[in-house]
Amino acid sequence: MSDGKYVPPKVWTWDSANGGAFANINRPIAGATHDKALPVGKHPLQLYSLATPNGVKVTIMLEELLAKGHAGAEYDAHLIKISEGDQFSSGFVEVNPNSKIPALLDRSTNPATRVFESGSILVYLAEKFGEFLPKDPAGRTETLNWLFWQMGSAPMLGGGFGHFYAYAPEKYEYPINRYAMEVKRQLDVLDKMLATRTYIAGEDYTIADMAIWPWYGGVVSNAVYNAAEFLDAQSYKNVQRWTKMIGERPAVKRGRMVNRAWGAPEEQLHERHDASDFDLKTQDKLNPPKAS
């Protein structure tokens, strides 16, 4: 930790080297940096994403819809390499001016409908196919309560705790303590709620579970930030129960593989254009180990 006290300047200026692990793609301006059209596959739904927690929400939803027999939910999932700046292409910015994954283009409408922000995509798909969002006012409202809870809470987990604990160039006690306290409070909120119900919005599995699981399930299962021990994640027994239950769903297992470009090769499906891709086009199939 630096000994000197930081005094903010009167007017902030951008230091392009600032930003830790993601300094090369962080910038204080919006818009495209280069001209490049997005690829388009054969299905009406075109997803442009990466298997971060926000990206996984949508691929889980799509796989769950397909598991329920909705053929119209077939989709092409194109890999967006955010570390290489794919999200700043002119084509991507047309679909999402905010340059964040995931982004969805529904070509079944005329003109095509762009949908960005993961929560908006989940609601759009739920309403389009009539699934995973209760139709009764009370159930719908409770589901949306928790969906928007995730939208407001996860930045404290990811951009707050995750950044300072896992990605910042130096470890600082104050921000780590500040955000760890808030993350543990959020986990306690979930744990107390899940003590009274099977799923986060009640007895039915909904888009609220799909939104919350990749973030908070990822933390307690040590899949993100390698912080489960630090946060004493085992103490949140109800969150652990819920995390395991959701993770065992076949559609969730498939969804978390889509647009995944790290980890075990058999769990990486860089792009998904057909259901058979899970069996034929994971990285262990495309790049098998060479015989010694």
XYZ file of C-alpha atoms in Angstrom:
292
model
C 0.000 0.000 0.000
C 1.261 3.453 -0.865
C 2.351 5.574 2.101
C 1.165 8.832 0.549
C -2.425 9.999 0.805
C -4.123 10.376 -2.559
C -5.461 13.847 -3.216
C -7.885 13.883 -6.172
C -7.157 16.546 -8.791
C -9.737 19.206 -9.502
C -10.394 17.626 -12.908
C -9.846 13.922 -13.500
C -7.775 12.900 -16.523
C -7.497 9.471 -18.063
C -4.345 7.434 -17.527
C -4.658 4.624 -20.075
C -2.389 2.396 -17.982
C -4.841 2.532 -15.078
C -7.277 -0.290 -14.451
C -5.343 -3.366 -13.378
C -6.029 -6.568 -15.282
C -8.422 -4.856 -17.690
C -6.517 -1.636 -18.367
C -6.247 -2.428 -22.082
C -10.023 -2.330 -22.606
C -11.156 0.233 -20.024
C -11.713 3.741 -21.330
C -13.875 6.738 -20.383
C -15.548 7.118 -23.780
C -18.169 5.152 -25.701
C -18.468 4.151 -29.329
C -16.702 1.930 -31.825
C -12.933 1.745 -32.156
C -12.947 -0.152 -35.450
C -15.244 -1.190 -38.287
C -16.237 -4.838 -38.255
C -19.577 -6.469 -38.968
C -20.904 -9.113 -36.607
C -21.232 -12.688 -37.854
C -24.762 -13.968 -38.437
C -25.793 -17.608 -38.156
C -28.812 -19.574 -39.328
C -31.159 -19.129 -36.365
C -33.483 -16.203 -35.583
C -31.733 -15.569 -32.243
C -28.161 -14.320 -32.518
C -26.224 -14.064 -29.261
C -22.927 -12.202 -28.979
C -21.339 -13.065 -25.677
C -18.680 -14.580 -23.441
C -19.176 -17.014 -20.556
C -18.738 -14.489 -17.783
C -21.475 -14.604 -15.114
C -23.522 -12.105 -17.106
C -23.130 -14.078 -20.315
C -23.969 -17.390 -18.655
C -27.335 -16.064 -17.486
C -28.564 -15.888 -21.074
C -27.145 -19.164 -22.370
C -28.697 -20.948 -19.381
C -32.051 -19.353 -20.229
C -31.815 -20.372 -23.880
C -30.844 -23.944 -23.022
C -33.677 -24.158 -20.485
C -36.141 -22.969 -23.136
C -34.877 -25.571 -25.589
C -35.150 -28.244 -22.886
C -38.829 -27.286 -22.559
C -39.344 -27.881 -26.266
C -39.327 -24.315 -27.596
C -37.791 -24.821 -31.042
C -37.927 -21.063 -31.617
C -35.290 -20.627 -28.948
C -32.611 -22.209 -31.133
C -29.726 -19.792 -31.306
C -26.290 -19.027 -32.636
C -23.827 -17.993 -29.915
C -20.867 -16.025 -31.249
C -17.776 -15.560 -29.094
C -16.932 -11.966 -28.184
C -13.363 -11.736 -26.934
C -13.647 -8.767 -24.601
C -9.949 -8.811 -23.719
C -9.241 -8.170 -27.409
C -11.831 -5.406 -27.736
C -14.399 -7.236 -29.893
C -17.140 -5.373 -28.010
C -15.927 -2.099 -29.529
C -16.493 -3.152 -33.135
C -18.976 -1.112 -35.138
C -21.241 -4.141 -35.496
C -21.348 -4.832 -31.773
C -21.936 -1.192 -30.886
C -24.964 -1.220 -33.206
C -26.469 -4.018 -31.111
C -25.313 -2.636 -27.758
C -24.170 1.005 -27.591
C -22.846 0.240 -24.088
C -20.262 -2.236 -25.475
C -20.930 -4.911 -22.856
C -21.789 -8.567 -23.263
C -24.228 -10.204 -23.626
C -26.121 -8.751 -26.563
C -28.946 -10.431 -28.443
C -30.410 -9.805 -31.889
C -33.837 -11.327 -32.555
C -34.186 -11.629 -36.316
C -37.651 -13.181 -36.087
C -39.080 -9.662 -35.936
C -39.122 -7.081 -38.714
C -37.074 -5.064 -38.191
C -34.802 -7.177 -36.009
C -35.018 -6.431 -32.290
C -31.826 -5.678 -30.409
C -31.785 -6.582 -26.712
C -28.934 -5.671 -24.390
C -28.300 -5.873 -20.646
C -28.605 -9.404 -19.294
C -31.685 -8.657 -17.191
C -33.504 -7.172 -20.171
C -32.613 -10.219 -22.271
C -33.973 -12.590 -19.610
C -37.261 -10.691 -19.385
C -37.516 -10.460 -23.181
C -37.061 -14.207 -23.625
C -39.355 -15.043 -20.713
C -42.132 -12.955 -22.227
C -41.482 -14.130 -25.778
C -41.773 -17.812 -24.830
C -44.018 -17.571 -21.761
C -41.611 -19.369 -19.438
C -39.748 -18.807 -16.141
C -41.615 -15.607 -15.270
C -44.877 -16.170 -13.377
C -47.976 -14.708 -14.944
C -49.781 -13.917 -11.703
C -48.999 -10.387 -10.478
C -47.609 -11.437 -7.102
C -45.302 -14.124 -8.508
C -44.161 -11.917 -11.378
C -43.389 -9.045 -9.031
C -41.449 -11.229 -6.605
C -39.395 -12.641 -9.466
C -38.637 -9.167 -10.789
C -37.791 -8.019 -7.250
C -34.971 -10.557 -7.156
C -33.924 -10.037 -10.749
C -33.421 -6.324 -10.078
C -31.814 -7.138 -6.720
C -29.141 -8.987 -8.658
C -28.690 -6.123 -11.087
C -28.143 -3.674 -8.247
C -26.123 -5.953 -5.971
C -23.727 -7.748 -8.323
C -21.642 -4.642 -9.141
C -20.613 -4.630 -5.479
C -19.587 -8.261 -5.862
C -17.874 -8.027 -9.252
C -16.621 -4.520 -9.869
C -16.163 -3.991 -6.132
C -15.008 -7.105 -4.291
C -13.872 -9.098 -7.322
C -11.822 -6.245 -8.702
C -9.985 -5.319 -5.523
C -9.589 -8.900 -4.248
C -8.612 -10.615 -7.498
C -7.704 -8.128 -10.224
C -6.356 -4.860 -8.833
C -2.605 -4.368 -9.371
C -2.116 -3.970 -5.608
C -4.007 -5.283 -2.582
C -5.566 -2.560 -0.467
C -7.065 -3.371 2.905
C -9.808 -0.749 2.952
C -11.626 -1.594 -0.329
C -11.256 -5.350 0.198
C -12.726 -5.074 3.698
C -15.446 -2.710 2.547
C -16.626 -4.909 -0.301
C -16.136 -8.207 1.554
C -18.493 -6.907 4.237
C -21.100 -6.031 1.629
C -20.781 -9.346 -0.219
C -21.227 -11.251 3.022
C -24.302 -9.158 3.799
C -25.723 -10.036 0.383
C -24.979 -13.728 0.890
C -26.769 -13.523 4.221
C -29.793 -11.947 2.496
C -29.900 -14.883 0.075
C -29.259 -17.453 2.792
C -32.112 -16.217 4.977
C -34.497 -16.118 2.032
C -33.529 -19.588 0.805
C -34.207 -20.965 4.275
C -37.894 -20.328 3.619
C -38.292 -21.389 -0.031
C -36.844 -23.752 -2.629
C -35.874 -21.122 -5.178
C -35.083 -17.467 -4.728
C -38.528 -16.168 -5.769
C -40.580 -19.020 -4.325
C -41.222 -22.652 -5.163
C -40.724 -22.227 -8.908
C -37.462 -21.921 -10.818
C -37.384 -18.531 -12.560
C -35.209 -16.038 -14.380
C -34.267 -14.687 -10.937
C -32.395 -17.920 -10.207
C -30.759 -17.796 -13.637
C -29.549 -14.254 -12.958
C -28.278 -14.792 -9.416
C -26.724 -18.255 -9.731
C -23.763 -17.422 -12.031
C -22.601 -14.671 -9.658
C -23.384 -15.866 -6.149
C -23.312 -19.572 -6.884
C -19.966 -18.967 -8.557
C -18.583 -17.296 -5.456
C -19.716 -19.907 -2.934
C -18.571 -22.795 -5.161
C -15.204 -21.056 -5.666
C -15.710 -20.854 -9.419
C -14.996 -17.106 -9.474
C -12.367 -15.028 -7.643
C -11.041 -18.022 -5.633
C -12.519 -16.350 -2.575
C -14.823 -18.997 -1.062
C -12.539 -19.628 1.907
C -11.914 -15.910 2.457
C -15.666 -15.249 2.558
C -16.411 -18.358 4.667
C -18.794 -19.468 1.952
C -19.476 -22.830 3.608
C -21.345 -21.053 6.381
C -24.155 -20.097 3.966
C -25.786 -23.525 4.002
C -28.965 -22.575 2.163
C -27.056 -20.806 -0.600
C -24.860 -23.881 -0.893
C -27.907 -26.142 -1.206
C -29.459 -23.910 -3.859
C -26.155 -23.539 -5.748
C -25.691 -27.293 -6.003
C -29.312 -27.876 -7.012
C -29.195 -25.324 -9.830
C -25.788 -26.538 -10.988
C -27.090 -30.071 -11.471
C -29.674 -29.033 -14.043
C -28.656 -30.352 -17.506
C -29.522 -27.053 -19.215
C -27.360 -25.164 -16.720
C -24.445 -27.493 -17.383
C -24.796 -26.836 -21.098
C -25.378 -23.127 -20.722
C -22.227 -22.509 -18.734
C -20.140 -24.164 -21.485
C -21.310 -21.847 -24.271
C -18.839 -19.101 -25.251
C -16.452 -20.412 -22.605
C -12.835 -19.902 -23.663
C -10.947 -20.996 -20.541
C -10.841 -23.926 -18.139
C -11.042 -27.616 -18.951
C -11.125 -28.168 -22.754
C -14.142 -30.480 -22.485
C -16.108 -27.609 -20.868
C -15.263 -25.074 -23.568
C -17.712 -24.583 -26.420
C -16.399 -21.406 -27.987
C -19.359 -21.034 -30.335
C -22.703 -22.783 -30.382
C -24.721 -23.110 -33.591
C -26.437 -26.468 -33.095
C -27.305 -28.748 -30.182
C -24.855 -31.317 -31.545
C -21.996 -28.885 -30.931
C -21.907 -29.940 -27.266
C -20.898 -33.429 -28.381
C -18.777 -32.563 -31.390
C -17.195 -29.131 -31.023
C -15.873 -28.661 -27.512
C -12.187 -27.844 -27.429
C -11.137 -31.365 -26.421
C -12.778 -32.602 -29.658
C -11.465 -29.828 -31.887
C -7.952 -29.864 -30.442
C -7.306 -33.322 -29.009
C -4.002 -33.832 -27.192
C -1.228 -35.033 -29.444
C 0.041 -38.537 -28.930
C 3.436 -38.604 -27.265
